[in-house]
Each structure stands twice: as C-alpha cells, then as structure tokens.
C-alpha cells in the first residue's frame, strides 16, 4: 500500500463556512482523494484551520506550516507522495503580504523541507 500525506489549512481540514463546522470525511477533498485512489493508497489528512506556510500567527500559536511539516512528514513515513495546500491564510491583513510575495518567499522553503530522501 502506498501513502499520501495531505498537508494544509482549513481547506484540507474540511471547514464548512456555511455551517461553521467540519464537512463529513467523505466530502472533504482528502476523503474524495481516498475514494478515488481506493484501497491501493492510504490518505493521511493533516489539515489545520489557520495554518500558514511559514508565518507565525500573533493570534494563534502553532499554526506555522513550515515548523510542523518535517515532524509531520517523519511521523507518517514512509510516504510516497505529499500534497501541500497552504497559502490562503498568509493573505490575511495582519501579515500584509501580496499573493506574489507569499509565493516567492515560502514555496521554496516548503519544497526543500518536504524533499527529504528516505
């Protein structure tokens, strides 16, 4: 069996803005991925509301995605694939970053952390 880690923010967690709660597992995108990949793959959901790519939140400690990515990756090893869905929260007004600045400053750091060779 192969394993894919889905690492992200509230979009990965499955936040339902209309009801202010979590979508059922089968409606969350990692659950849909699991259904599509079937029993050949194990899909690990690692979503967290408010998670950023590399920024420390002044309102909610522990939401820096880069800080937790390596321990998360290692705790679920061996992995065949990692899907990263981060960046939405980086655009919050409190961080004063543009989409271009977020991409340029964070994407390479996340990629390098994720590329550990087993």
PDB file of N, CA and C in Angstrom, residues 6 10-19 21-36 43 45 85:
ATOM      1  N   UNK A   6      -1.663  14.560   2.952  1.00  0.00           N
ATOM      2  CA  UNK A   6      -2.346  15.793   2.530  1.00  0.00           C
ATOM      3  C   UNK A   6      -2.155  16.797   3.657  1.00  0.00           C
ATOM      4  N   UNK A  10      -7.391  25.039   6.529  1.00  0.00           N
ATOM      5  CA  UNK A  10      -8.805  24.699   6.717  1.00  0.00           C
ATOM      6  C   UNK A  10      -9.428  24.060   5.481  1.00  0.00           C
ATOM      7  N   UNK A  11      -8.870  24.324   4.303  1.00  0.00           N
ATOM      8  CA  UNK A  11      -9.376  23.672   3.096  1.00  0.00           C
ATOM      9  C   UNK A  11      -9.120  22.168   3.156  1.00  0.00           C
ATOM     10  N   UNK A  12      -8.005  21.770   3.716  1.00  0.00           N
ATOM     11  CA  UNK A  12      -7.678  20.354   3.886  1.00  0.00           C
ATOM     12  C   UNK A  12      -8.431  19.775   5.076  1.00  0.00           C
ATOM     13  N   UNK A  13      -8.566  20.552   6.136  1.00  0.00           N
ATOM     14  CA  UNK A  13      -9.301  20.130   7.331  1.00  0.00           C
ATOM     15  C   UNK A  13     -10.770  19.879   7.003  1.00  0.00           C
ATOM     16  N   UNK A  14     -11.283  20.654   6.051  1.00  0.00           N
ATOM     17  CA  UNK A  14     -12.663  20.478   5.622  1.00  0.00           C
ATOM     18  C   UNK A  14     -13.642  21.440   6.268  1.00  0.00           C
ATOM     19  N   UNK A  15     -13.203  22.674   6.490  1.00  0.00           N
ATOM     20  CA  UNK A  15     -14.067  23.667   7.126  1.00  0.00           C
ATOM     21  C   UNK A  15     -15.236  24.031   6.220  1.00  0.00           C
ATOM     22  N   UNK A  16     -16.430  23.965   6.770  1.00  0.00           N
ATOM     23  CA  UNK A  16     -17.662  24.330   6.062  1.00  0.00           C
ATOM     24  C   UNK A  16     -18.072  25.721   6.534  1.00  0.00           C
ATOM     25  N   UNK A  17     -17.849  26.765   5.735  1.00  0.00           N
ATOM     26  CA  UNK A  17     -18.143  28.131   6.176  1.00  0.00           C
ATOM     27  C   UNK A  17     -19.634  28.386   6.387  1.00  0.00           C
ATOM     28  N   UNK A  18     -20.484  27.679   5.684  1.00  0.00           N
ATOM     29  CA  UNK A  18     -21.925  27.892   5.825  1.00  0.00           C
ATOM     30  C   UNK A  18     -22.427  27.432   7.186  1.00  0.00           C
ATOM     31  N   UNK A  19     -21.882  26.329   7.683  1.00  0.00           N
ATOM     32  CA  UNK A  19     -22.348  25.788   8.964  1.00  0.00           C
ATOM     33  C   UNK A  19     -21.350  25.994  10.094  1.00  0.00           C
ATOM     34  N   UNK A  21     -18.615  24.452  10.754  1.00  0.00           N
ATOM     35  CA  UNK A  21     -18.120  23.189  11.297  1.00  0.00           C
ATOM     36  C   UNK A  21     -17.428  22.401  10.196  1.00  0.00           C
ATOM     37  N   UNK A  22     -17.070  21.202  10.489  1.00  0.00           N
ATOM     38  CA  UNK A  22     -16.308  20.375   9.555  1.00  0.00           C
ATOM     39  C   UNK A  22     -17.223  19.569   8.647  1.00  0.00           C
ATOM     40  N   UNK A  23     -16.859  19.522   7.358  1.00  0.00           N
ATOM     41  CA  UNK A  23     -17.576  18.656   6.431  1.00  0.00           C
ATOM     42  C   UNK A  23     -17.361  17.204   6.857  1.00  0.00           C
ATOM     43  N   UNK A  24     -18.280  16.313   6.515  1.00  0.00           N
ATOM     44  CA  UNK A  24     -18.052  14.887   6.773  1.00  0.00           C
ATOM     45  C   UNK A  24     -16.834  14.400   5.991  1.00  0.00           C
ATOM     46  N   UNK A  25     -16.174  13.376   6.497  1.00  0.00           N
ATOM     47  CA  UNK A  25     -14.937  12.849   5.901  1.00  0.00           C
ATOM     48  C   UNK A  25     -15.063  12.598   4.397  1.00  0.00           C
ATOM     49  N   UNK A  26     -16.181  12.027   3.962  1.00  0.00           N
ATOM     50  CA  UNK A  26     -16.326  11.681   2.549  1.00  0.00           C
ATOM     51  C   UNK A  26     -16.503  12.896   1.642  1.00  0.00           C
ATOM     52  N   UNK A  27     -16.792  14.073   2.206  1.00  0.00           N
ATOM     53  CA  UNK A  27     -16.920  15.293   1.414  1.00  0.00           C
ATOM     54  C   UNK A  27     -15.652  16.147   1.405  1.00  0.00           C
ATOM     55  N   UNK A  28     -14.760  15.920   2.366  1.00  0.00           N
ATOM     56  CA  UNK A  28     -13.507  16.669   2.395  1.00  0.00           C
ATOM     57  C   UNK A  28     -12.627  16.194   1.238  1.00  0.00           C
ATOM     58  N   UNK A  29     -11.805  17.079   0.666  1.00  0.00           N
ATOM     59  CA  UNK A  29     -11.046  16.678  -0.519  1.00  0.00           C
ATOM     60  C   UNK A  29     -10.099  15.507  -0.266  1.00  0.00           C
ATOM     61  N   UNK A  30      -9.455  15.378   0.919  1.00  0.00           N
ATOM     62  CA  UNK A  30      -8.653  14.173   1.122  1.00  0.00           C
ATOM     63  C   UNK A  30      -9.513  12.897   1.133  1.00  0.00           C
ATOM     64  N   UNK A  31     -10.734  13.002   1.625  1.00  0.00           N
ATOM     65  CA  UNK A  31     -11.643  11.858   1.593  1.00  0.00           C
ATOM     66  C   UNK A  31     -12.040  11.495   0.176  1.00  0.00           C
ATOM     67  N   UNK A  32     -12.258  12.507  -0.653  1.00  0.00           N
ATOM     68  CA  UNK A  32     -12.561  12.263  -2.077  1.00  0.00           C
ATOM     69  C   UNK A  32     -11.361  11.634  -2.775  1.00  0.00           C
ATOM     70  N   UNK A  33     -10.156  12.091  -2.412  1.00  0.00           N
ATOM     71  CA  UNK A  33      -8.940  11.503  -2.975  1.00  0.00           C
ATOM     72  C   UNK A  33      -8.824  10.040  -2.562  1.00  0.00           C
ATOM     73  N   UNK A  34      -9.108   9.749  -1.285  1.00  0.00           N
ATOM     74  CA  UNK A  34      -9.056   8.369  -0.807  1.00  0.00           C
ATOM     75  C   UNK A  34     -10.023   7.487  -1.596  1.00  0.00           C
ATOM     76  N   UNK A  35     -11.230   7.992  -1.832  1.00  0.00           N
ATOM     77  CA  UNK A  35     -12.222   7.226  -2.597  1.00  0.00           C
ATOM     78  C   UNK A  35     -11.737   6.963  -4.022  1.00  0.00           C
ATOM     79  N   UNK A  36     -11.091   7.968  -4.615  1.00  0.00           N
ATOM     80  CA  UNK A  36     -10.611   7.815  -5.992  1.00  0.00           C
ATOM     81  C   UNK A  36      -9.431   6.844  -6.083  1.00  0.00           C
ATOM     82  N   UNK A  43      -4.587   7.596   2.555  1.00  0.00           N
ATOM     83  CA  UNK A  43      -4.537   9.055   2.524  1.00  0.00           C
ATOM     84  C   UNK A  43      -4.541   9.571   3.958  1.00  0.00           C
ATOM     85  N   UNK A  45      -4.840  12.705   6.375  1.00  0.00           N
ATOM     86  CA  UNK A  45      -5.335  14.095   6.438  1.00  0.00           C
ATOM     87  C   UNK A  45      -4.586  14.838   7.527  1.00  0.00           C
ATOM     88  N   UNK A  85      -1.297  22.052   0.549  1.00  0.00           N
ATOM     89  CA  UNK A  85      -2.339  23.028   0.208  1.00  0.00           C
ATOM     90  C   UNK A  85      -2.293  24.124   1.265  1.00  0.00           C
TER      91      UNK A  85
END
